GROMACS .gro file of C-alpha atoms in nm:
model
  365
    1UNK     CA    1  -2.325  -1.231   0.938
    2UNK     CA    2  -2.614  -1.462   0.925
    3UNK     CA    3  -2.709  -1.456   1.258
    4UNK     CA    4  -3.027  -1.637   1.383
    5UNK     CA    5  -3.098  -1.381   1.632
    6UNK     CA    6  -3.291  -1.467   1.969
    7UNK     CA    7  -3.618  -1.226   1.998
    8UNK     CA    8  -3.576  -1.032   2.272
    9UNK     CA    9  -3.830  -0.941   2.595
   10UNK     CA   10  -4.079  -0.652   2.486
   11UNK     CA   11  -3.979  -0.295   2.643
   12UNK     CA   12  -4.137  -0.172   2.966
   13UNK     CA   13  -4.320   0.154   2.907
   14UNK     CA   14  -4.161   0.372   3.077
   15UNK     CA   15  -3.817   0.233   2.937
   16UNK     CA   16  -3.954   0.229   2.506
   17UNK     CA   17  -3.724   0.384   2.289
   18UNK     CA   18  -3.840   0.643   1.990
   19UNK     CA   19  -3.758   0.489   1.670
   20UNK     CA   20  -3.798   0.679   1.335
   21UNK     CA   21  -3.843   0.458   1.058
   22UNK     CA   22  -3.792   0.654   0.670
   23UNK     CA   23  -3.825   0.426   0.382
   24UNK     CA   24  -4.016   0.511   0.072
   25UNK     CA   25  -4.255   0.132   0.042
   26UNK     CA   26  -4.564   0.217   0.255
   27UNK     CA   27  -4.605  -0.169   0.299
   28UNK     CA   28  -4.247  -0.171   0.433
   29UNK     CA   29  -4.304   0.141   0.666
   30UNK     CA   30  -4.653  -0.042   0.802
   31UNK     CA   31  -4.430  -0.385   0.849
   32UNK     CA   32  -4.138  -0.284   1.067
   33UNK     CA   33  -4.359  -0.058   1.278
   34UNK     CA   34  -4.596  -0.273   1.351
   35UNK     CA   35  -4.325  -0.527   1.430
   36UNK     CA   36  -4.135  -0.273   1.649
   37UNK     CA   37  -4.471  -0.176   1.851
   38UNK     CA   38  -4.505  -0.568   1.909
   39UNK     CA   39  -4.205  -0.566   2.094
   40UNK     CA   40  -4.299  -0.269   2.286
   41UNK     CA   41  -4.079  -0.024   2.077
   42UNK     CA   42  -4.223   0.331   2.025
   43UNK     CA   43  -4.228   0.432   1.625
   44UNK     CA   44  -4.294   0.799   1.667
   45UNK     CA   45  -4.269   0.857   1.326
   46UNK     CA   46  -4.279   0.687   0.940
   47UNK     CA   47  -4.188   0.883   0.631
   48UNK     CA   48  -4.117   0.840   0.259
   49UNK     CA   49  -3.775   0.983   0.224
   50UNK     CA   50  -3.509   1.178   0.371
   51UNK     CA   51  -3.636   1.532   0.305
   52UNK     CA   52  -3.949   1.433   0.563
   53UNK     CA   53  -3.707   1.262   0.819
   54UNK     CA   54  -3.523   1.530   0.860
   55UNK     CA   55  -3.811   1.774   0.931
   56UNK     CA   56  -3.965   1.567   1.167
   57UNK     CA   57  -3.695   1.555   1.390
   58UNK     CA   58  -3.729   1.890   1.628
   59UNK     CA   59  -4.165   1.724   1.610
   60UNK     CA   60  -4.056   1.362   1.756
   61UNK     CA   61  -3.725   1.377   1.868
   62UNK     CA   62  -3.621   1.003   1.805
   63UNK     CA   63  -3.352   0.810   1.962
   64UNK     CA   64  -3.321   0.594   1.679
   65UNK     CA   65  -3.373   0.647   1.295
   66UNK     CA   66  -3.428   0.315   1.048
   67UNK     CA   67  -3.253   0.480   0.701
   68UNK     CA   68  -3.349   0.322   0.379
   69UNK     CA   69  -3.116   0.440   0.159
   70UNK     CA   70  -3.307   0.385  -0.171
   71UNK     CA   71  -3.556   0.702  -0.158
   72UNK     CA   72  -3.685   0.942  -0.360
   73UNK     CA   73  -3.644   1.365  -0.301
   74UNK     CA   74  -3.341   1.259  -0.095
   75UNK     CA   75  -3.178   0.924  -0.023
   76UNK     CA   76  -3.025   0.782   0.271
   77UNK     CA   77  -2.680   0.828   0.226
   78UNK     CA   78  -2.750   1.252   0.164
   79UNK     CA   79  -2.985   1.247   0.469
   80UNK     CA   80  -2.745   1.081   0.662
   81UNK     CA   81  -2.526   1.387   0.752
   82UNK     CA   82  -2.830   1.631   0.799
   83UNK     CA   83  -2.970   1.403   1.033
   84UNK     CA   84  -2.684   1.360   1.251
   85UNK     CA   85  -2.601   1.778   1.244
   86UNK     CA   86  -2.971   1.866   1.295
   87UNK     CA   87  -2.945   1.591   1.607
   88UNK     CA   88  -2.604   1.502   1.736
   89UNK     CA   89  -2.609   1.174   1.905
   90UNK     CA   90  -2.893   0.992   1.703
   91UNK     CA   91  -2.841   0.618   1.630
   92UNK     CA   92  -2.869   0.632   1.269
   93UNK     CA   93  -2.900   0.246   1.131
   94UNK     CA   94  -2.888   0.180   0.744
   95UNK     CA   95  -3.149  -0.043   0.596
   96UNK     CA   96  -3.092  -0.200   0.234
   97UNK     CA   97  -3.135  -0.453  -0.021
   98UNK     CA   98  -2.795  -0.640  -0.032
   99UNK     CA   99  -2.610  -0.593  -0.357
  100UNK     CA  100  -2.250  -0.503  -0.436
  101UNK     CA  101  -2.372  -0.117  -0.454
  102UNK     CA  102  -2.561  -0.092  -0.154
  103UNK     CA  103  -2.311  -0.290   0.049
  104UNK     CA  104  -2.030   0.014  -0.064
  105UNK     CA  105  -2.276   0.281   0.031
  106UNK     CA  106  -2.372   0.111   0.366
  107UNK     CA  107  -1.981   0.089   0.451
  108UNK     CA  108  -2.019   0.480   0.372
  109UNK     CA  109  -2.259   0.556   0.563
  110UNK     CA  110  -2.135   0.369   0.878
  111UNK     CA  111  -1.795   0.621   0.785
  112UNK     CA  112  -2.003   0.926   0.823
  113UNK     CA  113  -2.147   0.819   1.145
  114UNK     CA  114  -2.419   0.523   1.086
  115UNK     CA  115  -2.390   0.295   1.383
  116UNK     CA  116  -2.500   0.013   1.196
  117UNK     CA  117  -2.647  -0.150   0.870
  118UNK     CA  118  -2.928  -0.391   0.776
  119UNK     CA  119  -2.960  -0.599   0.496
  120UNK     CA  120  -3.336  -0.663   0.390
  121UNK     CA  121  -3.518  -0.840   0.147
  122UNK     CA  122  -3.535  -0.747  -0.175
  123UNK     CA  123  -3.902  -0.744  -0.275
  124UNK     CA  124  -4.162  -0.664  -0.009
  125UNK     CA  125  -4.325  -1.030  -0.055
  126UNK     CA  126  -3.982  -1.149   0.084
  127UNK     CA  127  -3.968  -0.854   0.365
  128UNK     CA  128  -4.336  -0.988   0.449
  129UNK     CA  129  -4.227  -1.339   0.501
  130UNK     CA  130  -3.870  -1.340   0.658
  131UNK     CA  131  -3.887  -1.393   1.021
  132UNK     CA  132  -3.490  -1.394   0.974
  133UNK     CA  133  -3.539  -1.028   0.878
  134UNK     CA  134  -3.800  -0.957   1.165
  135UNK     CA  135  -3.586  -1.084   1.410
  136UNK     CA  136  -3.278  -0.885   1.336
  137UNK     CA  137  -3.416  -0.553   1.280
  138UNK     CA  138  -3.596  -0.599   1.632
  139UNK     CA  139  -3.258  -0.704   1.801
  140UNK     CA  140  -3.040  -0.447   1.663
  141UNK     CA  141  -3.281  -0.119   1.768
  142UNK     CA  142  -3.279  -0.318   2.117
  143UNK     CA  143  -2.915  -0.375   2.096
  144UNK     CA  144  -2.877  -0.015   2.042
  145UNK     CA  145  -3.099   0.098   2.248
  146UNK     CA  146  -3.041  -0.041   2.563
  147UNK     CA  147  -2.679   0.202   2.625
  148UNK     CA  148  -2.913   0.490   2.528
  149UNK     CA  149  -3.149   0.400   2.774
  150UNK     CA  150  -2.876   0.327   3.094
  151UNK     CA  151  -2.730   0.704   3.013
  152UNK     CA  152  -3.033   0.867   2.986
  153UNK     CA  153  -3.156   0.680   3.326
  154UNK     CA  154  -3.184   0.935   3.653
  155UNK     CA  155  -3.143   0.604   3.836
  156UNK     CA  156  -2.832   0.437   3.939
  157UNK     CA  157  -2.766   0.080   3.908
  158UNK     CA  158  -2.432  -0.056   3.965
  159UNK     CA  159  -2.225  -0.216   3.773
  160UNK     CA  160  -1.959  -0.470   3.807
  161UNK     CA  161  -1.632  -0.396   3.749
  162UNK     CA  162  -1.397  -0.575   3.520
  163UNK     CA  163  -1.203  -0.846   3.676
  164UNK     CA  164  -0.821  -0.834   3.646
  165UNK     CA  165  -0.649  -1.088   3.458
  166UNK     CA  166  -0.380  -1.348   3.558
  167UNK     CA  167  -0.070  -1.192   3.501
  168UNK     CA  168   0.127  -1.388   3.206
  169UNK     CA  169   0.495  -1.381   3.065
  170UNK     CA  170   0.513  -1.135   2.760
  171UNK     CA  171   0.516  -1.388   2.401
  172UNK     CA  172   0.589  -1.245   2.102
  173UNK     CA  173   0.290  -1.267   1.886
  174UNK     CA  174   0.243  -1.498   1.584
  175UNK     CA  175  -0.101  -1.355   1.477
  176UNK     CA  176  -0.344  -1.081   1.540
  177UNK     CA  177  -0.694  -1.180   1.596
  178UNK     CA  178  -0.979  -0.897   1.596
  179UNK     CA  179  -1.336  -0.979   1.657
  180UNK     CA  180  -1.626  -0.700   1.649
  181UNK     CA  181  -1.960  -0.642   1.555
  182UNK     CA  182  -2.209  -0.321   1.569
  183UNK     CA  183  -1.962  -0.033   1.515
  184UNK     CA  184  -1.703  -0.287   1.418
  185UNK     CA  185  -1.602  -0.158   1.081
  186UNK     CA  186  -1.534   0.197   1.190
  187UNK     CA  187  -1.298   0.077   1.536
  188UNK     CA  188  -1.143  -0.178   1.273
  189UNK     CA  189  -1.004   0.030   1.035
  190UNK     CA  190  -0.896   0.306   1.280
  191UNK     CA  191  -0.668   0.012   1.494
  192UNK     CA  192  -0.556  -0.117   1.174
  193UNK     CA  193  -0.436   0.213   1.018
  194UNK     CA  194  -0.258   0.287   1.339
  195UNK     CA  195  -0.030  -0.015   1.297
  196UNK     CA  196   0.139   0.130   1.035
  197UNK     CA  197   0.423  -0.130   0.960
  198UNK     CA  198   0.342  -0.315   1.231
  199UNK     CA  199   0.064  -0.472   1.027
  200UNK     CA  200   0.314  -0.637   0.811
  201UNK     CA  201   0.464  -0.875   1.078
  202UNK     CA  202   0.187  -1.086   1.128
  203UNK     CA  203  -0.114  -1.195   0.925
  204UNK     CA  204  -0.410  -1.044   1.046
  205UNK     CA  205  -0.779  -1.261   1.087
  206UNK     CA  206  -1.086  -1.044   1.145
  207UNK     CA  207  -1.453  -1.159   1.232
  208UNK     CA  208  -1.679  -0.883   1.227
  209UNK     CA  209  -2.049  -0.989   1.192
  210UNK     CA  210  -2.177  -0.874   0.838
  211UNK     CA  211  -2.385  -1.059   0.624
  212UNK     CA  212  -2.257  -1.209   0.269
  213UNK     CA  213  -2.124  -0.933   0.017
  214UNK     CA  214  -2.043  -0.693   0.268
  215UNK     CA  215  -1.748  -0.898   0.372
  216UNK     CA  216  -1.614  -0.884   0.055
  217UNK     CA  217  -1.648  -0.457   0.019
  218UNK     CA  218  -1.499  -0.465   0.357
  219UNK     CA  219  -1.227  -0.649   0.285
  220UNK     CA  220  -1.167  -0.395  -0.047
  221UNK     CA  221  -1.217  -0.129   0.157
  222UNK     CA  222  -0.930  -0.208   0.377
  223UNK     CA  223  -0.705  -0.297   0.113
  224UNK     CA  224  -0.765   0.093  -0.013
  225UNK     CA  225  -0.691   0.263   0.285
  226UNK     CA  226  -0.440   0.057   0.476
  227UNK     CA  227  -0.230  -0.034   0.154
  228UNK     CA  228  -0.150  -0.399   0.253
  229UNK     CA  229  -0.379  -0.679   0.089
  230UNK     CA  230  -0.714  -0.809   0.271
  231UNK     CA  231  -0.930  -1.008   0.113
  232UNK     CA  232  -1.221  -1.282   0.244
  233UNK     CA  233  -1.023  -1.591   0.392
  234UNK     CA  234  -1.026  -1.886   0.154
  235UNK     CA  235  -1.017  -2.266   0.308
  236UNK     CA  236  -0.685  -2.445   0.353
  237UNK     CA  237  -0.477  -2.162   0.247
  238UNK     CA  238  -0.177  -2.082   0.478
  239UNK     CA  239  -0.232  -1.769   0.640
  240UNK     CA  240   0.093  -1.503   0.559
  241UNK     CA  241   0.240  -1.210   0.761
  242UNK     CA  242   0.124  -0.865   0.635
  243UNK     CA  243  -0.208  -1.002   0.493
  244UNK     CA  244  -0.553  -0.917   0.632
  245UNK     CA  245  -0.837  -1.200   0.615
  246UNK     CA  246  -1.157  -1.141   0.688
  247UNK     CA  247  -1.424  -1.412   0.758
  248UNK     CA  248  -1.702  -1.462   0.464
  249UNK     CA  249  -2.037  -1.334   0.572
  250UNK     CA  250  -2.220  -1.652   0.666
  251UNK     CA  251  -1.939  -1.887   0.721
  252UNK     CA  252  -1.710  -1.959   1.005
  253UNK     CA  253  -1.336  -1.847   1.004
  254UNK     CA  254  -1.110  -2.126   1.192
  255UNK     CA  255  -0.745  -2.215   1.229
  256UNK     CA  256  -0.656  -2.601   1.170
  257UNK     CA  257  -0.320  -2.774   1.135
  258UNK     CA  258  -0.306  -3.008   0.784
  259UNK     CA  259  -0.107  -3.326   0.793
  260UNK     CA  260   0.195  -3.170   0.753
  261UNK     CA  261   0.105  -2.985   1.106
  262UNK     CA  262   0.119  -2.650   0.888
  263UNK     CA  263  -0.114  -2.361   1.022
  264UNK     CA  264  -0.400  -2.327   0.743
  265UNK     CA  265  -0.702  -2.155   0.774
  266UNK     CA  266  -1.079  -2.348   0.824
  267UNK     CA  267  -1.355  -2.171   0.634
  268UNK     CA  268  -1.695  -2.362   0.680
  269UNK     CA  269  -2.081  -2.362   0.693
  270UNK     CA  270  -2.077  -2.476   1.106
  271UNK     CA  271  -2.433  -2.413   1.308
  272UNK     CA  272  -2.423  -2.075   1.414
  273UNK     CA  273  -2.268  -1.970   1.726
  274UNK     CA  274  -2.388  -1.733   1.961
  275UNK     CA  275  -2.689  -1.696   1.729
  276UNK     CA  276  -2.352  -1.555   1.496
  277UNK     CA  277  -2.224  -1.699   1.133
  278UNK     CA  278  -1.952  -1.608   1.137
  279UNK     CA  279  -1.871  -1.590   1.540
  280UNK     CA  280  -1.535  -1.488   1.692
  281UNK     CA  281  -1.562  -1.822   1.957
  282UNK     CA  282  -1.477  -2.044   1.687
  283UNK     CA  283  -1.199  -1.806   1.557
  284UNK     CA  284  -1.071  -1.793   1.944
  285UNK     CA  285  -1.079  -2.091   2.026
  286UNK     CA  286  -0.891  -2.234   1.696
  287UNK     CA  287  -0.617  -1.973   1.785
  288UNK     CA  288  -0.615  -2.129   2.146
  289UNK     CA  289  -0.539  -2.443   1.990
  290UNK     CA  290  -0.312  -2.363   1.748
  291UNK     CA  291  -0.094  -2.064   1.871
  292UNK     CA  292  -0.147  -2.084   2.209
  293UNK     CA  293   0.014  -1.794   2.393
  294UNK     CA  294   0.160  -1.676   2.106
  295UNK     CA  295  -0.194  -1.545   1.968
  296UNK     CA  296  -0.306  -1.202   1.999
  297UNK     CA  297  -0.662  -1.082   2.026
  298UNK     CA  298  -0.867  -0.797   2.024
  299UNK     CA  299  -1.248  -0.798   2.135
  300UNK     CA  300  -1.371  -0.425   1.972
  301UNK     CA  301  -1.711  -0.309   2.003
  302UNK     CA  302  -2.014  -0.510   1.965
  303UNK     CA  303  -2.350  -0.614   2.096
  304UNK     CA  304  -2.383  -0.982   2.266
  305UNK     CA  305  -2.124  -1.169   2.448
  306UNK     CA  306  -1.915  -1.340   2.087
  307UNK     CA  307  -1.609  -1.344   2.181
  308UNK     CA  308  -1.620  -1.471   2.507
  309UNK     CA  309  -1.584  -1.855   2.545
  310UNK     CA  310  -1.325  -1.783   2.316
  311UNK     CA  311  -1.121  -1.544   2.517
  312UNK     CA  312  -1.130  -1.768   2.799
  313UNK     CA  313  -0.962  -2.007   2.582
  314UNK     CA  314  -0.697  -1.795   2.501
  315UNK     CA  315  -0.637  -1.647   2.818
  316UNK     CA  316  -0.613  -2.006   2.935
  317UNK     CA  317  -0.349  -2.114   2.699
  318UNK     CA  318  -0.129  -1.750   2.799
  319UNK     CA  319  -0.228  -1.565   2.503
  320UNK     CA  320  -0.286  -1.170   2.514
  321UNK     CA  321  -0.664  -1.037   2.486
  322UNK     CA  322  -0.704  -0.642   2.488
  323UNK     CA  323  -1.038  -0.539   2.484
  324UNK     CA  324  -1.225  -0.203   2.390
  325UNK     CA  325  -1.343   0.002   2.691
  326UNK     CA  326  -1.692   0.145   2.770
  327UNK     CA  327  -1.641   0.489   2.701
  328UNK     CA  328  -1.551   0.460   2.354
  329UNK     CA  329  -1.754   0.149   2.227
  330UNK     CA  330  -2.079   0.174   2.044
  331UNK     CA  331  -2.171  -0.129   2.216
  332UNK     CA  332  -1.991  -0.271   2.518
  333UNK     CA  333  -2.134  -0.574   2.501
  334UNK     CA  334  -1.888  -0.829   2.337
  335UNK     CA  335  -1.576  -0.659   2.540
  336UNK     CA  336  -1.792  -0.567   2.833
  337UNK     CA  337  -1.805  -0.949   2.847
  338UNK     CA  338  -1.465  -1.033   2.827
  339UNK     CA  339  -1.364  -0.744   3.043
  340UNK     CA  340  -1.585  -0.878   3.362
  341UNK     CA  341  -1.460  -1.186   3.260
  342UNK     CA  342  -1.146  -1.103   3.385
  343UNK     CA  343  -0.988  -1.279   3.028
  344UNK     CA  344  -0.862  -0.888   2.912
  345UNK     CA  345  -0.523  -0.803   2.971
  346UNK     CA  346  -0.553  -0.420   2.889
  347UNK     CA  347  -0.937  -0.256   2.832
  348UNK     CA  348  -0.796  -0.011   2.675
  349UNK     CA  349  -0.976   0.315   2.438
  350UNK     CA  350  -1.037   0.286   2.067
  351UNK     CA  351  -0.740   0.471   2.022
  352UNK     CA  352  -0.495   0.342   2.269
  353UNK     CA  353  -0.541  -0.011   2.140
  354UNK     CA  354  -0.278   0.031   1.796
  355UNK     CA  355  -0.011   0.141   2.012
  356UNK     CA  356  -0.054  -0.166   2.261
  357UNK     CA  357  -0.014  -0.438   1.973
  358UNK     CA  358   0.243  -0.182   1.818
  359UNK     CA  359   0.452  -0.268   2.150
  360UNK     CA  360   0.345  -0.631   2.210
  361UNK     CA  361   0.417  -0.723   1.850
  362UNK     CA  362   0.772  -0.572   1.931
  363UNK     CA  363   0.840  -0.782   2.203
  364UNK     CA  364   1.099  -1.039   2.119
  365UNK     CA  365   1.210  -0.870   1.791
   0.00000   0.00000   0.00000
């Protein structure tokens, strides 16, 4: 994910959110608060390491905690599940440099109940300086915080329902398209590894909006625990049943036909999209082209509306699109989207969703 993120509107008072920010650079700790309090965020608290985050949870009571995980006393990863049994329900979101190692612990982390991860600079010259950085550390606390702030809400505002699709004629799928973002990695690997052999009878493309490196420990990760082989898509290579691809952090996953009209994949460098590199549209919207109603998608949680444009597409050209409900995203943003959209099929729960594409991918056999 390289994703030029939009700054969003500064907080009302009454509405700020507690963030807790631990990370053991002073100049880092004086940075992102000072940032967060510029966009109307409360920072209740900064500390030097996990030991002190911990303890100053029953003083501030945060809604959100910024985790280094490089720390002295205690690191991020071993504060990670005190945290979240000394407070149940606190947004937890990982903050590293991004190397190989950190990328595998960040993954971790996000298994024992992070919600998400964020890459930063390596030196504090380059934290200073990136407004890239800036941007997306303010975006994902509001991103998170904004569900945290409807529930907790004594007043009621009402919300539109989703729209129901256009009924369609049942098409056995030719591919399984997944598209996800904050809490993506998690809901990902839980629909996959409920598959079972289902996984094998169509390749499998996945955007999930992660920066460079963690694509590639994501993709490892997968191969470990579902068995089957997933890997970062390459350009121009012919996508095959049973294998997972996952888009490169940064780049754009596509579909294309070469001039012998054979399916191949389309890996490029393409503006971003929805502020997103890589962004589920253009996957989508390739599949639209290409499959038509023989594509299968699945929008999973997520913040922003990715996703979208693209399920229009599909929905347009008679292809299935199940999307993840409310209740059991981290985010229902990118299926809340497509759900109101009326472009879903089935809004189904995290865990009803394997056993729908379990069926559909049935259909015809």
């Amino acid at each position: 994910m390289t994703p030029a993120f939009a700054p969003p509107r500064p907080l009302a008072p009454a509405n700020r959110i507690r963030v807790l920010v631990a990370d053991d650079s002073v100049v880092v700790r004086g940075l992102i608060a000072r940032w967060l309090q510029e966009s109307g965020i409360e920072v209740v608290a900064t500390v030097p390491n996990g030991r002190l985050a911990i303890a100053a949870l029953d003083r501030v009571a945060p809604d959100i905690v910024l985790l280094d995980l490089d720390m002295p006393e205690l690191d991020g990863i071993s504060a990670l599940p005190r945290l979240l049994e000394k407070q149940p329900g606190l947004a937890v979101i990982v903050v590293s440099t991004l190397t190989q190692r950190n990328a595998a612990i960040s993954l971790k982390c996000l298994s024992l109940g992070a919600l998400d991860y964020l890459p930063k600079p390596a030196t504090n010259r380059e934290v200073t300086t990136s407004l890239g950085f800036r941007q997306e550390l303010v975006a994902k606390v509001e991103g998170l915080a904004r569900p945290r702030r409807a529930a907790s809400s004594s007043e009621t505002e009402p919300r539109r329902p989703a729209a129901a699709p256009r009924p369609r004629a049942p098409v056995a799928p030719r591919c399984l398209l997944i598209g996800a973002s904050t809490g993506g990695p998690r809901a990902i690997a839980e629909v996959l590894a409920g598959l079972n052999g289902a996984l094998r009878q169509v390749p499998t493309l996945v955007v999930q909006h992660m920066p460079p490196i963690f694509t590639t420990v994501f993709a490892e990760h997968l191969q470990g625990q579902l068995g089957v082989p997933a890997r970062e898509a390459q350009d121009g290579e012919a996508p095959l049943a049973g294998q997972i691809y996952i888009a490169p952090g940064g780049r754009h996953l596509g579909l294309v036909r070469d001039k012998l009209h054979k399916v191949v994949l389309r890996v490029d460098d393409a503006p971003a999209v929805n502020f997103c590199r890589p962004a589920v549209d253009i996957l989508f919207r390739d599949a639209a082209a290409v499959f038509g109603a023989s594509a299968l998608a699945v929008v999973l949680t997520g913040m922003g509306s990715d996703g979208l444009a693209g399920a229009k597409a599909l929905a347009a050209a008679g292809a299935a699109v199940l999307a993840q409900d409310e209740a059991t995203s981290t985010v229902w943003g990118m299926p809340g989207h497509v759900a109101r959209g009326g472009f879903a099929e089935e809004i189904l729960p995290l865990e009803g969703i394997a056993a729908s594409i379990r069926q559909r991918l049935g259909a015809g056999r």
